[in-house]
């Protein structure tokens, strides 16, 4: 591939198939085991794409099965305002000559909750912001759990902050490890947000997500990680035998909320529905009502029925999905309209400093 002509930075990505828009890959926004995320700028919209944003994030995988996992979950959850939006998928050929599998995402220009915690320099965020963020995370998680799924990889870096008129709306992202409840783990990851039953018995069900919520809330309140990780040491023995330290100086509400998430017995942990009624997130003096973002336009995509690039979840598991059959001849966009920031008012009220 050495003889391949290098692409100019502003030259549109060459889509493997006829695409509904031309786009340019911008700077890398993040990377991990899942693949890499870049800024994507749409260069030329074609008819039918008027409702889509000109700036998106594009997550790029080298395996089509990983693209399939992520995009099928994002499609399934796309009506939830507290889950990162997705606009569709396409395939391109990279500079290295290899196939790149892309999923277009709502751009989270506020970074992540992980960035906010880091920026706090070990002080944590103020409790009223934590309370609002927690409510939004729980609403996103309720949407996932009510439909019978488990996220399996909740952590501060997977909670993205999307700008609205009055602050940033937290949205759950990264469904690379997600699974249907009661099904065996599709892929085993490692995370310091894993629950005791996950590290001891590889059991990861909805209560395991609740444990992770407890760890995230603790991190937001204290500015610290749930466990002190010394030089990449294996944390599993610690997670299996101890509880994260909940400081006594936290409010009674916060401590009670954390106690209900961080119970070693998964059967005793509160459910997401129960936590949504906890005074830590419902106190009216500090919590703006979190309303769903209203859709303001509806753009229909004539290809969707014919060429939908997403796999029906019922007939698929990521272990089997080495490839997902015939690739659609058109890069499909989901008709998920752009939501102008004014439409987010009810969903936000997050006057969050330092998120930009
Ligand atoms: N990192 C991962 N996903 C992202 C997104 N949707 N926007 C910005 N940065 C990201």
Short mmCIF file of C-alpha atoms and ligand atoms in Angstrom, two decimals:
data_model
loop_
_atom_site.label_atom_id
_atom_site.label_comp_id
_atom_site.label_asym_id
_atom_site.label_seq_id
_atom_site.Cartn_x
_atom_site.Cartn_y
_atom_site.Cartn_z
CA UNK A 1 0.00 0.00 0.00
CA UNK A 2 3.11 2.21 0.08
CA UNK A 3 2.36 3.54 -3.37
CA UNK A 4 -1.09 4.78 -2.39
CA UNK A 5 -1.50 8.53 -2.79
CA UNK A 6 -1.97 10.17 0.59
CA UNK A 7 -5.20 12.03 1.13
CA UNK A 8 -5.09 15.79 1.74
CA UNK A 9 -6.46 16.58 5.22
CA UNK A 10 -9.45 18.43 3.77
CA UNK A 11 -10.15 15.80 1.13
CA UNK A 12 -13.41 13.96 1.82
CA UNK A 13 -13.22 10.36 3.05
CA UNK A 14 -13.63 7.90 0.22
CA UNK A 15 -16.71 5.92 1.03
CA UNK A 16 -16.67 2.27 0.06
CA UNK A 17 -20.20 2.66 -1.20
CA UNK A 18 -22.27 5.53 -2.52
CA UNK A 19 -22.71 7.77 0.47
CA UNK A 20 -25.34 10.34 1.20
CA UNK A 21 -22.73 12.84 2.29
CA UNK A 22 -19.08 13.60 1.96
CA UNK A 23 -17.22 14.03 5.18
CA UNK A 24 -13.77 14.86 6.43
CA UNK A 25 -12.12 13.09 9.33
CA UNK A 26 -10.90 15.68 11.84
CA UNK A 27 -8.66 15.35 14.89
CA UNK A 28 -8.83 12.30 17.13
CA UNK A 29 -11.12 12.83 20.13
CA UNK A 30 -10.29 9.64 21.95
CA UNK A 31 -9.26 6.04 21.56
CA UNK A 32 -9.41 2.82 23.47
CA UNK A 33 -9.84 -0.91 23.14
CA UNK A 34 -13.02 -0.21 21.15
CA UNK A 35 -11.45 1.76 18.31
CA UNK A 36 -10.92 5.47 17.81
CA UNK A 37 -13.22 8.48 17.78
CA UNK A 38 -12.61 11.46 15.50
CA UNK A 39 -14.35 14.69 14.72
CA UNK A 40 -16.28 14.37 11.45
CA UNK A 41 -17.31 17.36 9.37
CA UNK A 42 -19.87 16.96 6.65
CA UNK A 43 -18.68 18.59 3.43
CA UNK A 44 -21.54 18.25 1.04
CA UNK A 45 -25.05 17.30 1.99
CA UNK A 46 -27.19 15.60 -0.54
CA UNK A 47 -30.96 15.71 -0.70
CA UNK A 48 -32.57 14.07 2.30
CA UNK A 49 -29.75 14.86 4.72
CA UNK A 50 -30.72 18.44 5.49
CA UNK A 51 -31.68 17.58 9.04
CA UNK A 52 -28.31 16.15 10.00
CA UNK A 53 -25.61 18.07 11.83
CA UNK A 54 -22.52 19.23 9.99
CA UNK A 55 -20.32 18.29 12.93
CA UNK A 56 -20.47 14.78 14.33
CA UNK A 57 -18.12 12.35 16.00
CA UNK A 58 -17.16 9.26 14.06
CA UNK A 59 -16.16 6.09 15.84
CA UNK A 60 -14.04 3.84 13.69
CA UNK A 61 -13.56 0.12 14.15
CA UNK A 62 -11.49 -2.27 12.12
CA UNK A 63 -13.93 -5.17 12.68
CA UNK A 64 -17.42 -5.12 11.21
CA UNK A 65 -18.70 -7.16 14.19
CA UNK A 66 -17.69 -4.33 16.55
CA UNK A 67 -19.45 -1.80 14.37
CA UNK A 68 -22.51 -4.07 14.37
CA UNK A 69 -22.60 -4.29 18.17
CA UNK A 70 -22.26 -0.58 18.74
CA UNK A 71 -24.60 0.56 15.99
CA UNK A 72 -27.35 -1.93 16.78
CA UNK A 73 -27.50 -0.81 20.42
CA UNK A 74 -27.34 2.86 19.52
CA UNK A 75 -30.21 2.35 17.09
CA UNK A 76 -32.21 0.49 19.69
CA UNK A 77 -31.76 3.30 22.21
CA UNK A 78 -31.81 6.25 19.88
CA UNK A 79 -35.01 7.79 21.21
CA UNK A 80 -33.56 8.28 24.69
CA UNK A 81 -32.20 11.81 25.23
CA UNK A 82 -29.73 10.48 27.79
CA UNK A 83 -28.02 8.05 25.43
CA UNK A 84 -25.62 9.37 22.79
CA UNK A 85 -27.32 9.82 19.44
CA UNK A 86 -26.25 8.00 16.31
CA UNK A 87 -26.85 8.83 12.68
CA UNK A 88 -25.76 5.75 10.78
CA UNK A 89 -22.79 3.80 9.55
CA UNK A 90 -20.53 3.57 6.56
CA UNK A 91 -17.38 1.89 5.37
CA UNK A 92 -14.29 3.63 4.09
CA UNK A 93 -10.82 2.63 3.03
CA UNK A 94 -8.13 4.03 5.32
CA UNK A 95 -4.78 5.46 4.23
CA UNK A 96 -3.33 2.06 5.13
CA UNK A 97 -5.59 0.40 2.57
CA UNK A 98 -7.64 -1.43 5.22
CA UNK A 99 -11.40 -1.24 5.58
CA UNK A 100 -12.66 1.14 8.27
CA UNK A 101 -16.10 0.61 9.79
CA UNK A 102 -17.58 3.93 10.91
CA UNK A 103 -20.53 4.86 13.08
CA UNK A 104 -21.57 8.52 13.16
CA UNK A 105 -22.39 9.87 16.61
CA UNK A 106 -23.79 12.96 18.17
CA UNK A 107 -20.77 15.12 19.01
CA UNK A 108 -20.22 15.56 22.73
CA UNK A 109 -18.26 18.78 22.89
CA UNK A 110 -18.19 18.86 26.70
CA UNK A 111 -15.96 15.80 26.92
CA UNK A 112 -16.87 13.21 29.53
CA UNK A 113 -17.72 12.99 33.21
CA UNK A 114 -14.24 11.45 33.52
CA UNK A 115 -12.73 14.72 32.23
CA UNK A 116 -14.81 16.72 34.73
CA UNK A 117 -13.63 14.55 37.61
CA UNK A 118 -10.02 14.88 36.49
CA UNK A 119 -10.34 18.66 36.11
CA UNK A 120 -11.65 18.90 39.67
CA UNK A 121 -8.13 17.94 40.78
CA UNK A 122 -9.31 15.57 43.50
CA UNK A 123 -11.96 17.93 44.93
CA UNK A 124 -14.98 16.47 43.19
CA UNK A 125 -17.97 18.30 41.76
CA UNK A 126 -20.58 20.16 43.76
CA UNK A 127 -23.32 17.92 45.09
CA UNK A 128 -26.14 19.69 43.25
CA UNK A 129 -24.43 19.10 39.88
CA UNK A 130 -23.70 15.50 40.83
CA UNK A 131 -27.34 15.06 41.72
CA UNK A 132 -28.48 16.38 38.31
CA UNK A 133 -25.92 14.33 36.41
CA UNK A 134 -26.89 11.24 38.36
CA UNK A 135 -30.54 11.71 37.52
CA UNK A 136 -29.73 11.95 33.80
CA UNK A 137 -27.47 8.86 33.95
CA UNK A 138 -30.23 6.94 35.75
CA UNK A 139 -32.79 8.00 33.12
CA UNK A 140 -30.51 6.71 30.38
CA UNK A 141 -29.90 3.49 32.30
CA UNK A 142 -33.61 3.05 33.01
CA UNK A 143 -34.20 3.11 29.25
CA UNK A 144 -31.62 0.36 28.78
CA UNK A 145 -32.77 -1.81 31.71
CA UNK A 146 -36.49 -1.47 30.92
CA UNK A 147 -35.81 -2.96 27.51
CA UNK A 148 -33.97 -5.92 29.04
CA UNK A 149 -30.35 -4.99 28.41
CA UNK A 150 -27.22 -4.46 30.49
CA UNK A 151 -24.63 -1.81 29.54
CA UNK A 152 -21.72 -3.69 31.22
CA UNK A 153 -19.19 -0.88 30.87
CA UNK A 154 -20.51 2.15 32.74
CA UNK A 155 -17.68 4.41 33.88
CA UNK A 156 -17.05 8.18 33.94
CA UNK A 157 -15.29 8.09 30.54
CA UNK A 158 -18.39 6.57 28.96
CA UNK A 159 -20.71 9.36 30.11
CA UNK A 160 -20.48 12.04 27.43
CA UNK A 161 -21.47 15.68 27.86
CA UNK A 162 -23.49 17.21 25.05
CA UNK A 163 -23.96 20.97 24.97
CA UNK A 164 -27.41 22.43 25.37
CA UNK A 165 -28.48 26.05 25.85
CA UNK A 166 -28.11 25.99 29.60
CA UNK A 167 -25.31 23.57 30.22
CA UNK A 168 -24.31 20.04 29.32
CA UNK A 169 -26.54 16.99 29.14
CA UNK A 170 -24.87 13.73 30.24
CA UNK A 171 -25.44 10.88 27.79
CA UNK A 172 -24.43 7.25 28.06
CA UNK A 173 -22.12 6.04 25.29
CA UNK A 174 -19.99 3.03 24.28
CA UNK A 175 -22.07 -0.12 23.98
CA UNK A 176 -19.15 -2.34 23.02
CA UNK A 177 -19.70 -4.70 25.98
CA UNK A 178 -23.50 -4.41 26.22
CA UNK A 179 -25.66 -7.53 26.25
CA UNK A 180 -29.17 -8.79 26.74
CA UNK A 181 -29.96 -9.53 30.40
CA UNK A 182 -29.48 -13.19 31.36
CA UNK A 183 -27.37 -13.93 28.29
CA UNK A 184 -23.79 -14.93 28.73
CA UNK A 185 -21.18 -12.19 28.45
CA UNK A 186 -20.55 -11.32 24.84
CA UNK A 187 -17.07 -10.03 25.53
CA UNK A 188 -15.18 -9.90 28.79
CA UNK A 189 -13.57 -6.57 29.53
CA UNK A 190 -11.81 -5.30 32.63
CA UNK A 191 -12.75 -2.21 34.57
CA UNK A 192 -12.31 -0.84 38.06
CA UNK A 193 -16.06 -0.16 37.88
CA UNK A 194 -16.81 -3.90 37.73
CA UNK A 195 -18.88 -5.30 40.59
CA UNK A 196 -17.83 -8.04 43.06
CA UNK A 197 -19.97 -10.67 41.26
CA UNK A 198 -18.39 -9.75 37.93
CA UNK A 199 -14.81 -10.17 39.14
CA UNK A 200 -15.55 -13.31 41.16
CA UNK A 201 -18.13 -15.14 39.02
CA UNK A 202 -18.17 -13.29 35.68
CA UNK A 203 -21.81 -12.45 36.36
CA UNK A 204 -22.76 -9.13 34.81
CA UNK A 205 -26.44 -8.31 35.01
CA UNK A 206 -28.45 -5.16 35.67
CA UNK A 207 -27.35 -4.90 39.36
CA UNK A 208 -23.75 -4.78 38.08
CA UNK A 209 -24.63 -1.56 36.22
CA UNK A 210 -26.04 -0.19 39.49
CA UNK A 211 -22.73 -0.94 41.25
CA UNK A 212 -20.97 1.01 38.47
CA UNK A 213 -23.41 3.93 38.97
CA UNK A 214 -22.42 3.95 42.66
CA UNK A 215 -18.74 4.11 41.70
CA UNK A 216 -19.37 6.92 39.19
CA UNK A 217 -21.36 8.97 41.73
CA UNK A 218 -18.66 8.40 44.35
CA UNK A 219 -16.07 9.58 41.81
CA UNK A 220 -18.06 12.71 41.00
CA UNK A 221 -18.51 13.55 44.68
CA UNK A 222 -14.95 12.88 45.82
CA UNK A 223 -12.88 13.51 42.68
CA UNK A 224 -11.33 10.09 43.17
CA UNK A 225 -11.49 6.67 41.63
CA UNK A 226 -13.30 3.96 43.59
CA UNK A 227 -10.09 2.03 44.16
CA UNK A 228 -6.53 3.18 44.49
CA UNK A 229 -4.82 1.55 41.55
CA UNK A 230 -1.14 1.14 42.39
CA UNK A 231 0.93 0.73 39.23
CA UNK A 232 -1.55 -1.31 37.26
CA UNK A 233 -1.99 -3.88 40.07
CA UNK A 234 -4.79 -6.42 39.69
CA UNK A 235 -7.77 -4.88 41.49
CA UNK A 236 -9.92 -7.99 41.42
CA UNK A 237 -8.99 -9.25 44.93
CA UNK A 238 -9.79 -5.79 46.32
CA UNK A 239 -13.13 -5.53 44.51
CA UNK A 240 -13.97 -9.09 45.55
CA UNK A 241 -13.41 -8.48 49.25
CA UNK A 242 -13.87 -4.79 50.10
CA UNK A 243 -16.23 -1.86 49.60
CA UNK A 244 -15.11 1.47 48.14
CA UNK A 245 -14.50 4.08 50.81
CA UNK A 246 -17.49 6.40 51.24
CA UNK A 247 -16.25 9.50 53.13
CA UNK A 248 -18.18 10.54 56.20
CA UNK A 249 -18.30 14.20 55.11
CA UNK A 250 -20.74 13.51 52.28
CA UNK A 251 -24.38 14.51 52.85
CA UNK A 252 -26.69 11.92 54.42
CA UNK A 253 -28.62 11.78 51.12
CA UNK A 254 -25.47 11.07 49.12
CA UNK A 255 -24.26 8.43 51.59
CA UNK A 256 -27.63 6.68 51.61
CA UNK A 257 -27.76 6.71 47.79
CA UNK A 258 -24.25 5.21 47.61
CA UNK A 259 -25.10 2.58 50.24
CA UNK A 260 -28.02 1.44 48.05
CA UNK A 261 -25.77 1.03 45.00
CA UNK A 262 -22.60 -0.32 46.62
CA UNK A 263 -23.99 -3.43 48.28
CA UNK A 264 -21.89 -6.52 47.75
CA UNK A 265 -24.99 -8.69 47.32
CA UNK A 266 -26.40 -7.85 43.86
CA UNK A 267 -29.90 -8.95 44.94
CA UNK A 268 -29.93 -6.31 47.68
CA UNK A 269 -28.89 -3.39 45.45
CA UNK A 270 -31.60 -0.92 44.48
CA UNK A 271 -32.96 -1.01 40.97
CA UNK A 272 -32.69 1.95 38.64
CA UNK A 273 -36.42 2.70 39.14
CA UNK A 274 -35.93 2.75 42.92
CA UNK A 275 -32.90 5.02 42.67
CA UNK A 276 -34.85 7.48 40.54
CA UNK A 277 -37.14 8.05 43.52
CA UNK A 278 -34.24 8.54 45.98
CA UNK A 279 -34.09 11.98 47.62
CA UNK A 280 -30.50 12.40 46.37
CA UNK A 281 -31.91 12.87 42.85
CA UNK A 282 -35.43 14.13 43.54
CA UNK A 283 -34.79 16.95 46.01
CA UNK A 284 -36.70 19.83 44.36
CA UNK A 285 -34.48 22.59 45.75
CA UNK A 286 -31.52 21.53 43.71
CA UNK A 287 -32.73 19.37 40.87
CA UNK A 288 -34.11 20.88 37.69
CA UNK A 289 -36.73 18.62 36.19
CA UNK A 290 -35.07 16.50 33.55
CA UNK A 291 -37.42 16.34 30.60
CA UNK A 292 -36.83 14.36 27.43
CA UNK A 293 -35.39 16.38 24.58
CA UNK A 294 -38.18 17.18 22.18
CA UNK A 295 -37.75 16.24 18.56
CA UNK A 296 -38.16 19.28 16.39
CA UNK A 297 -38.03 17.86 12.92
CA UNK A 298 -38.53 14.54 11.34
CA UNK A 299 -36.44 13.64 8.36
CA UNK A 300 -37.37 10.46 6.62
CA UNK A 301 -34.82 8.27 4.98
CA UNK A 302 -36.28 6.39 2.03
CA UNK A 303 -33.45 3.84 2.05
CA UNK A 304 -33.86 2.79 5.61
CA UNK A 305 -36.41 0.08 5.03
CA UNK A 306 -34.50 -1.37 2.13
CA UNK A 307 -30.93 -1.08 3.24
CA UNK A 308 -31.00 -0.72 7.01
CA UNK A 309 -27.48 -1.52 8.04
CA UNK A 310 -28.43 -2.59 11.54
CA UNK A 311 -28.86 -6.18 12.53
CA UNK A 312 -32.04 -7.23 14.33
CA UNK A 313 -30.82 -7.92 17.83
CA UNK A 314 -32.96 -10.97 18.39
CA UNK A 315 -31.20 -12.92 15.69
CA UNK A 316 -27.69 -12.01 16.54
CA UNK A 317 -25.01 -12.34 19.16
CA UNK A 318 -21.61 -10.75 18.88
CA UNK A 319 -19.84 -14.07 19.34
CA UNK A 320 -21.41 -15.39 16.17
CA UNK A 321 -21.12 -12.14 14.32
CA UNK A 322 -17.83 -12.60 12.55
CA UNK A 323 -19.39 -10.73 9.71
CA UNK A 324 -22.89 -9.48 9.18
CA UNK A 325 -23.74 -10.75 5.77
CA UNK A 326 -24.24 -8.69 2.67
CA UNK A 327 -23.15 -5.13 3.24
CA UNK A 328 -25.80 -2.63 2.21
CA UNK A 329 -25.06 -0.81 -1.01
CA UNK A 330 -25.75 2.57 0.54
CA UNK A 331 -24.27 4.16 3.62
CA UNK A 332 -27.42 4.55 5.63
CA UNK A 333 -28.24 7.53 7.73
CA UNK A 334 -30.77 7.29 10.48
CA UNK A 335 -33.39 9.96 10.37
CA UNK A 336 -32.44 11.26 13.78
CA UNK A 337 -33.01 14.97 13.48
CA UNK A 338 -30.65 17.63 14.72
CA UNK A 339 -31.85 18.84 18.05
CA UNK A 340 -31.21 22.54 18.38
CA UNK A 341 -29.92 23.43 21.78
CA UNK A 342 -33.12 25.33 22.65
CA UNK A 343 -35.01 22.04 22.54
CA UNK A 344 -32.82 20.69 25.33
CA UNK A 345 -33.88 23.19 27.94
CA UNK A 346 -35.95 20.79 29.95
CA UNK A 347 -33.27 18.15 29.73
CA UNK A 348 -30.50 20.30 30.98
CA UNK A 349 -30.52 22.88 33.71
CA UNK A 350 -26.97 21.72 34.10
CA UNK A 351 -25.09 24.90 34.87
CA UNK A 352 -21.83 23.05 34.87
CA UNK A 353 -18.63 24.94 35.17
CA UNK A 354 -15.49 23.75 33.50
CA UNK A 355 -17.22 21.29 31.22
CA UNK A 356 -16.28 23.08 28.02
N1 LIG B 1 -15.55 10.33 22.48
C1 LIG B 1 -16.27 9.20 22.35
N2 LIG B 1 -17.47 9.47 21.81
C2 LIG B 1 -17.51 10.80 21.58
C3 LIG B 1 -18.50 11.68 21.05
N3 LIG B 1 -19.67 11.22 20.64
N4 LIG B 1 -18.21 12.99 20.98
C4 LIG B 1 -17.02 13.44 21.41
N5 LIG B 1 -16.05 12.67 21.92
C5 LIG B 1 -16.29 11.36 22.01
#
